[in-house]
Amino acid sequence: MDASPPSKAPRSRRLAAGLAVSGAWLPAALAIVGWWALPIGRPSRPFLTLQPDLYAVAIGHPLLWLALLGAVTALGLSFLPLPTARRGDLVLVAGTVGLASVVAWFVVSATPFGMGALLVLAGLVMLLGNALSESGRVQGDAFIASSILFVSLFVLLFIIYPLFTVLRSSIYIDGRFDFSVFLRTMQHPLFFMLGNERSAVDEVGLTLRWSLAGLVAFAAFALWRRAPWTRLVGRAILGGALGFVVGVLLYGNGALPTSLLLVSIVAPTATLLGLTFALLGQRARFGAVRRSLDVISILPIITPPFVLAFAMIFLLGRRGLITYNLLDMSSGWIFGLPGVAIAQILAFTPIAYLLLRGSLSSLNPALEEAAQTLGANAWVTLRTITWPLVRPGLAAAFLLSMIESLADFGNPIILGGNRKYMATEVYLSLTGRFNPNEAAVYGAVLLLMVLGAFFLQRWWLGGGSFVTVTGKPTSGALAPIPRALEVALTMVLFVWTVFVAALYLSIVVGSFAQLWGVNYTFTLKHYQDFFSGAGWAVFLFTARVAAISAVPAMLLGFLVAYLVSRQRFWGRRFVEFGSLLSFATPGTVMGVAYIFAFNTGPVLLTASATIIVIALVFRNMPVAIRAAVAGLAQIDPSLEEASTMLRAKSFTTMRRVLFPLLINTLVTGLIFAFVTAMTAVSQVIFLVSPGNQFATVLLLGWVDQGQLGRAAAMGTILIVSLLLAIVVVLQIARMLGARMVGVRT
Amino acid sequence: MISGLTPATVELRGLVKRFGKDVYAVNDVDLYIERGELLTLLGPSGCGKTTALRLIAGLERPTAGQILLDDEDVARLPAYLRDITMVFQSYALFPHMNVFENVAYGLRVARRPKEEIAARVDEALAMVGLEGLAHRTPSQLSGGQQQRVALARALVIRPRVLLFDEPLSNLDAKLRKRVREDIRELQQRLGITSVYVTHDQEEALAISDRVVVMREGIIEQIGSPHDLYTRPASRFVADFIGSANFLPGRYDGKEIDLLGYRWAHEQDIAAGPVTVMVRPEAVEFAREDEQAVDATVVSAAYLGAATEYLFDVAGTELFATMSGGGMSAAEKGDRVRLRLKPTAVSLLPAD
């Protein structure tokens, strides 16, 4: 019955196998216009200068003419009636030549890029996108191919390249490899010191004693377990090493041991507390408990990261309300490890809580029910079923707290006292000691520490994206926590809430007090100073910059999420890795990196508002990516396939199908990108300049100078306005979402 | 009625789709689909039928081979440039658009004028019997209605080929029968070339012009429902379409010899030892004077309209269904004599 084909079918009118004119003509024209009508370079920092001798025509370099030739050739080729695939290949060659020439010229001449250059580069990249799509080398239409190119370029330029300059500047100085700065920094007491001649304690001796103790303990344990020789030796060495580490942490001084000691205190505590709250939130018998936890989870987002540290000065400092007025102590005990540790625990526990809440909610209650039918009571179920299943979430929360603690800049700067910390030393070596290469060394070491922790966890837990565990909330009743435990945990929550509320309250009160600790009369002076002085103007600038950065952060994040989760393309791993890097890198390291990368040469960007915007965009892009990935996971992929089959190209599908369905997610992502931008400090502090001052940096400066009242005023205004913004926008998002009844098909 | 349809022929030549290093979902498939026919790809899950459909649609790119639409190779052409539409298993109706907007989507993308869109959408909705529901949203429609909207949306832009990806699996059993008849009737009325994927063999037999049985990426057999049922080419096809019994026998070119029971049979197969495929409905109790084969009853189940038997024929099991009123004629342990209806028997090469 499979007969041979009958007589010829009627020819279709449309040339199904090709397009008449290549889509590359428009970007090619754009590139040509940019080349001709706008300056390709600029003399120095200002963007909008139209210096005549910096037009491509005037410069007349052969590379620039070659670039023009490439664009013109591509334009001409677009109209030739060739088969689409062959023509696409030719346009690809022309476009690549053009792009390579322009980039080469910039590298060779080291001229800062001008507006014309932006147009030329954008045009050439889109041209290449069209060519890649039409020649069939990239699966997808011109929009997808161009997006892939743009995203890859951004990741390369604004994430990979700056980090590379940091690593390079630590060992490559003045044009040659130079390890002296690296070695000197490593051996400097500011970095690592064990054995202070001036102290009464013999640090080295004590450390060795700890080492010995560890060795003996582990060896004894192995002996008791009747382990074979090799295992015994291995265990002994491990014990010795661990003992040594404990000794270093306890008696060592300098940025490295201090930061590590801080991590070993903060990470477990924050994780444990986060787990406590997550358990309570999920299974507490009282609704009030659960509701208060929802409020707690919002807090770290709307407050600048160091506000709690600042509030601790009010309550627990030398003239603190609790320490001085209530307990009659006047000590600086919080300035140092204790203060920083407390501040970090307060700040990071809500983050751990959010992570663990998601992890717990994906636990299938049927498992616990099965355990109960098999005779396990609440305790046993918790221990044997819940705990092992929660372990991965715990590891993730632990890692996140570890990274946040290492990268934390604001708290150590305020409460650090005499001790040194890795993140602050990056900053201080640059602005205090004027040694950029030393800053690069600190930055490189910190980066490697954080990345090491990151990849260790991924290897241990076996991959999975850094996206929050989005568990589908399962139905079914959950086993309540054993009574005694629940009471204990609720007490902890209560103490916590009271303490945190007191801290926030103290800021508000502090903004209205004449002089905290001395004179508590009510005054509006601080607010008056704020509005009449620099405060209000800086606040508005910050809000503007944050708003401007939130939109591209969200759009870029959505685009990356879409490309990575819905498309398969060569270089996908690279984009994923780049966005991961952007998420994991500590802000101080990225700040120093941007200074190295963008302070000179073709990509001159420092001392402008632009560099702040760019830094914020890439800092917040991972947040948007995460939200978009979660949102996309809720949409049936056959919706997009149906749209494609109805002849819509990918941009149309995105516009008409995905965007309307995800508007809720997108708006929420937008507001969180905005809020995160407003409260950024560790990277921005490197990038501010006269006329481009950031609110958090100003706040930090005021605290440093002792102008606590004014700082409290700024803090209060920040918190209140951010809270308002979130509430309003979430309401809008909810209203928009309500229109999508039955989104899940 | 949708006017202006120009159905195409579809040909697959040497089509291969490989996932990863060594998973061949579609392994060198050759197939020719006539203009206006409804061809079904049938097989168990994992056989490659859905992959083949998606290759035709352009949602997957082939590793090798050609896909010819009216003799033009479209294998490298992206989905949105092919003149092919698809009805999805989940219908994939856009939840944020009402029925009218859903059906009008393809026309809007093609930037047709508003009056033309309105006219064609009304025409399409009338064709599937959903006039008056244009302003409802998908969540306000029943499963069957949603499916008809998906159909209207796929047809309104006048595709040359229409694809169906298990469209009935989300409907309940009773609705399935009615809807499949509606689909078949519409397809024949419009004369549109259709490729249909399902794992339900009853569905395939009921509505197709031809059926392609697939297994592990290759085609086992192509033929009309009748041909596949009466002359299956392999054990797999025989067992997949309907149920089958397999008994050892001999064939001399004219007669089948089943343990002494002989009857005339014509089939183009080599003489010698063969496997005799016997459909359950082929088995009857023989009269005293007829040629028959001996068997013992292993079990009997009275189902009202029919009785199911399990017989033991010289060590091989034989499953039979006999219709007719009254309690089962035989009981467990009885020795009986059976004859077979020649039309429900076919030969396969001996194992």
GROMACS .gro file of C-alpha atoms in nm, chain A residues 477-629:
model
  153
  477ALA     CA    1  -0.141   1.714   5.700
  478LEU     CA    2   0.208   1.744   5.842
  479ALA     CA    3   0.313   1.580   6.163
  480PRO     CA    4   0.323   1.840   6.438
  481ILE     CA    5   0.651   1.891   6.621
  482PRO     CA    6   0.683   1.729   6.960
  483ARG     CA    7   0.527   1.957   7.220
  484ALA     CA    8   0.835   2.026   7.426
  485LEU     CA    9   1.040   2.115   7.123
  486GLU     CA   10   0.772   2.345   6.990
  487VAL     CA   11   0.754   2.540   7.313
  488ALA     CA   12   1.133   2.581   7.319
  489LEU     CA   13   1.144   2.694   6.957
  490THR     CA   14   0.862   2.939   7.004
  491MET     CA   15   1.050   3.094   7.295
  492VAL     CA   16   1.351   3.143   7.071
  493LEU     CA   17   1.134   3.305   6.809
  494PHE     CA   18   0.981   3.532   7.068
  495VAL     CA   19   1.316   3.652   7.201
  496TRP     CA   20   1.438   3.701   6.848
  497THR     CA   21   1.137   3.905   6.742
  498VAL     CA   22   1.155   4.128   7.047
  499PHE     CA   23   1.522   4.194   6.994
  500VAL     CA   24   1.490   4.272   6.624
  501ALA     CA   25   1.186   4.494   6.685
  502ALA     CA   26   1.381   4.683   6.950
  503LEU     CA   27   1.666   4.737   6.708
  504TYR     CA   28   1.446   4.881   6.439
  505LEU     CA   29   1.261   5.091   6.689
  506SER     CA   30   1.586   5.234   6.817
  507ILE     CA   31   1.669   5.365   6.472
  508VAL     CA   32   1.339   5.540   6.443
  509VAL     CA   33   1.369   5.682   6.792
  510GLY     CA   34   1.731   5.772   6.728
  511SER     CA   35   1.631   5.982   6.432
  512PHE     CA   36   1.416   6.194   6.656
  513ALA     CA   37   1.650   6.217   6.954
  514GLN     CA   38   1.872   6.517   6.998
  515LEU     CA   39   2.186   6.323   7.083
  516TRP     CA   40   2.154   5.956   7.154
  517GLY     CA   41   2.294   5.841   7.483
  518VAL     CA   42   2.319   6.193   7.618
  519ASN     CA   43   2.010   6.394   7.537
  520TYR     CA   44   1.686   6.222   7.442
  521THR     CA   45   1.473   6.531   7.382
  522PHE     CA   46   1.253   6.510   7.076
  523THR     CA   47   1.381   6.705   6.777
  524LEU     CA   48   1.327   6.732   6.405
  525LYS     CA   49   1.672   6.872   6.353
  526HIS     CA   50   1.814   6.559   6.194
  527TYR     CA   51   1.535   6.547   5.938
  528GLN     CA   52   1.572   6.913   5.863
  529ASP     CA   53   1.943   6.864   5.804
  530PHE     CA   54   1.862   6.569   5.586
  531PHE     CA   55   1.624   6.754   5.360
  532SER     CA   56   1.815   7.077   5.342
  533GLY     CA   57   2.158   6.919   5.312
  534ALA     CA   58   2.295   6.654   5.085
  535GLY     CA   59   2.073   6.375   5.217
  536TRP     CA   60   1.757   6.424   5.015
  537ALA     CA   61   1.937   6.490   4.687
  538VAL     CA   62   2.145   6.177   4.733
  539PHE     CA   63   1.836   5.976   4.823
  540LEU     CA   64   1.664   6.086   4.502
  541PHE     CA   65   1.973   6.009   4.297
  542THR     CA   66   1.991   5.665   4.453
  543ALA     CA   67   1.624   5.598   4.384
  544ARG     CA   68   1.664   5.710   4.025
  545VAL     CA   69   1.970   5.498   3.964
  546ALA     CA   70   1.811   5.197   4.133
  547ALA     CA   71   1.497   5.235   3.923
  548ILE     CA   72   1.696   5.274   3.602
  549SER     CA   73   1.896   4.964   3.681
  550ALA     CA   74   1.598   4.751   3.785
  551VAL     CA   75   1.441   4.743   3.439
  552PRO     CA   76   1.739   4.610   3.240
  553ALA     CA   77   1.821   4.376   3.529
  554MET     CA   78   1.476   4.223   3.505
  555LEU     CA   79   1.464   4.213   3.125
  556LEU     CA   80   1.812   4.070   3.098
  557GLY     CA   81   1.733   3.822   3.372
  558PHE     CA   82   1.417   3.713   3.194
  559LEU     CA   83   1.602   3.679   2.866
  560VAL     CA   84   1.876   3.471   3.023
  561ALA     CA   85   1.620   3.254   3.204
  562TYR     CA   86   1.432   3.201   2.878
  563LEU     CA   87   1.743   3.119   2.676
  564VAL     CA   88   1.884   2.885   2.936
  565SER     CA   89   1.563   2.698   3.015
  566ARG     CA   90   1.388   2.689   2.677
  567GLN     CA   91   1.664   2.685   2.418
  568ARG     CA   92   1.955   2.461   2.347
  569PHE     CA   93   2.260   2.638   2.208
  570TRP     CA   94   2.634   2.620   2.200
  571GLY     CA   95   2.764   2.841   2.479
  572ARG     CA   96   2.472   2.781   2.712
  573ARG     CA   97   2.702   2.655   2.985
  574PHE     CA   98   2.907   2.971   2.951
  575VAL     CA   99   2.606   3.195   3.010
  576GLU     CA  100   2.494   2.983   3.304
  577PHE     CA  101   2.843   2.996   3.452
  578GLY     CA  102   2.861   3.370   3.404
  579SER     CA  103   2.539   3.439   3.586
  580LEU     CA  104   2.644   3.200   3.862
  581LEU     CA  105   2.968   3.394   3.896
  582SER     CA  106   2.780   3.720   3.920
  583PHE     CA  107   2.574   3.576   4.202
  584ALA     CA  108   2.860   3.423   4.395
  585THR     CA  109   3.121   3.698   4.374
  586PRO     CA  110   3.140   3.917   4.684
  587GLY     CA  111   3.046   4.278   4.621
  588THR     CA  112   3.381   4.417   4.731
  589VAL     CA  113   3.565   4.196   4.489
  590MET     CA  114   3.339   4.300   4.203
  591GLY     CA  115   3.379   4.664   4.306
  592VAL     CA  116   3.756   4.647   4.291
  593ALA     CA  117   3.727   4.451   3.968
  594TYR     CA  118   3.520   4.724   3.806
  595ILE     CA  119   3.780   4.979   3.905
  596PHE     CA  120   4.053   4.778   3.742
  597ALA     CA  121   3.852   4.695   3.434
  598PHE     CA  122   3.680   5.021   3.357
  599ASN     CA  123   3.917   5.288   3.473
  600THR     CA  124   4.104   5.321   3.149
  601GLY     CA  125   4.119   5.215   2.788
  602PRO     CA  126   3.834   5.151   2.549
  603VAL     CA  127   3.581   5.072   2.820
  604LEU     CA  128   3.636   5.381   3.032
  605LEU     CA  129   3.335   5.405   3.260
  606THR     CA  130   3.441   5.499   3.611
  607ALA     CA  131   3.335   5.818   3.786
  608SER     CA  132   2.996   5.822   3.620
  609ALA     CA  133   2.645   5.723   3.707
  610THR     CA  134   2.659   5.473   3.423
  611ILE     CA  135   2.905   5.244   3.593
  612ILE     CA  136   2.688   5.234   3.904
  613VAL     CA  137   2.387   5.143   3.693
  614ILE     CA  138   2.578   4.870   3.512
  615ALA     CA  139   2.716   4.731   3.838
  616LEU     CA  140   2.366   4.717   3.986
  617VAL     CA  141   2.220   4.557   3.675
  618PHE     CA  142   2.462   4.266   3.687
  619ARG     CA  143   2.449   4.240   4.063
  620ASN     CA  144   2.070   4.199   4.055
  621MET     CA  145   2.042   3.998   3.737
  622PRO     CA  146   2.070   3.665   3.925
  623VAL     CA  147   1.769   3.762   4.139
  624ALA     CA  148   1.565   3.827   3.827
  625ILE     CA  149   1.690   3.506   3.665
  626ARG     CA  150   1.582   3.305   3.964
  627ALA     CA  151   1.234   3.455   3.965
  628ALA     CA  152   1.194   3.414   3.591
  629VAL     CA  153   1.308   3.051   3.594
   0.00000   0.00000   0.00000
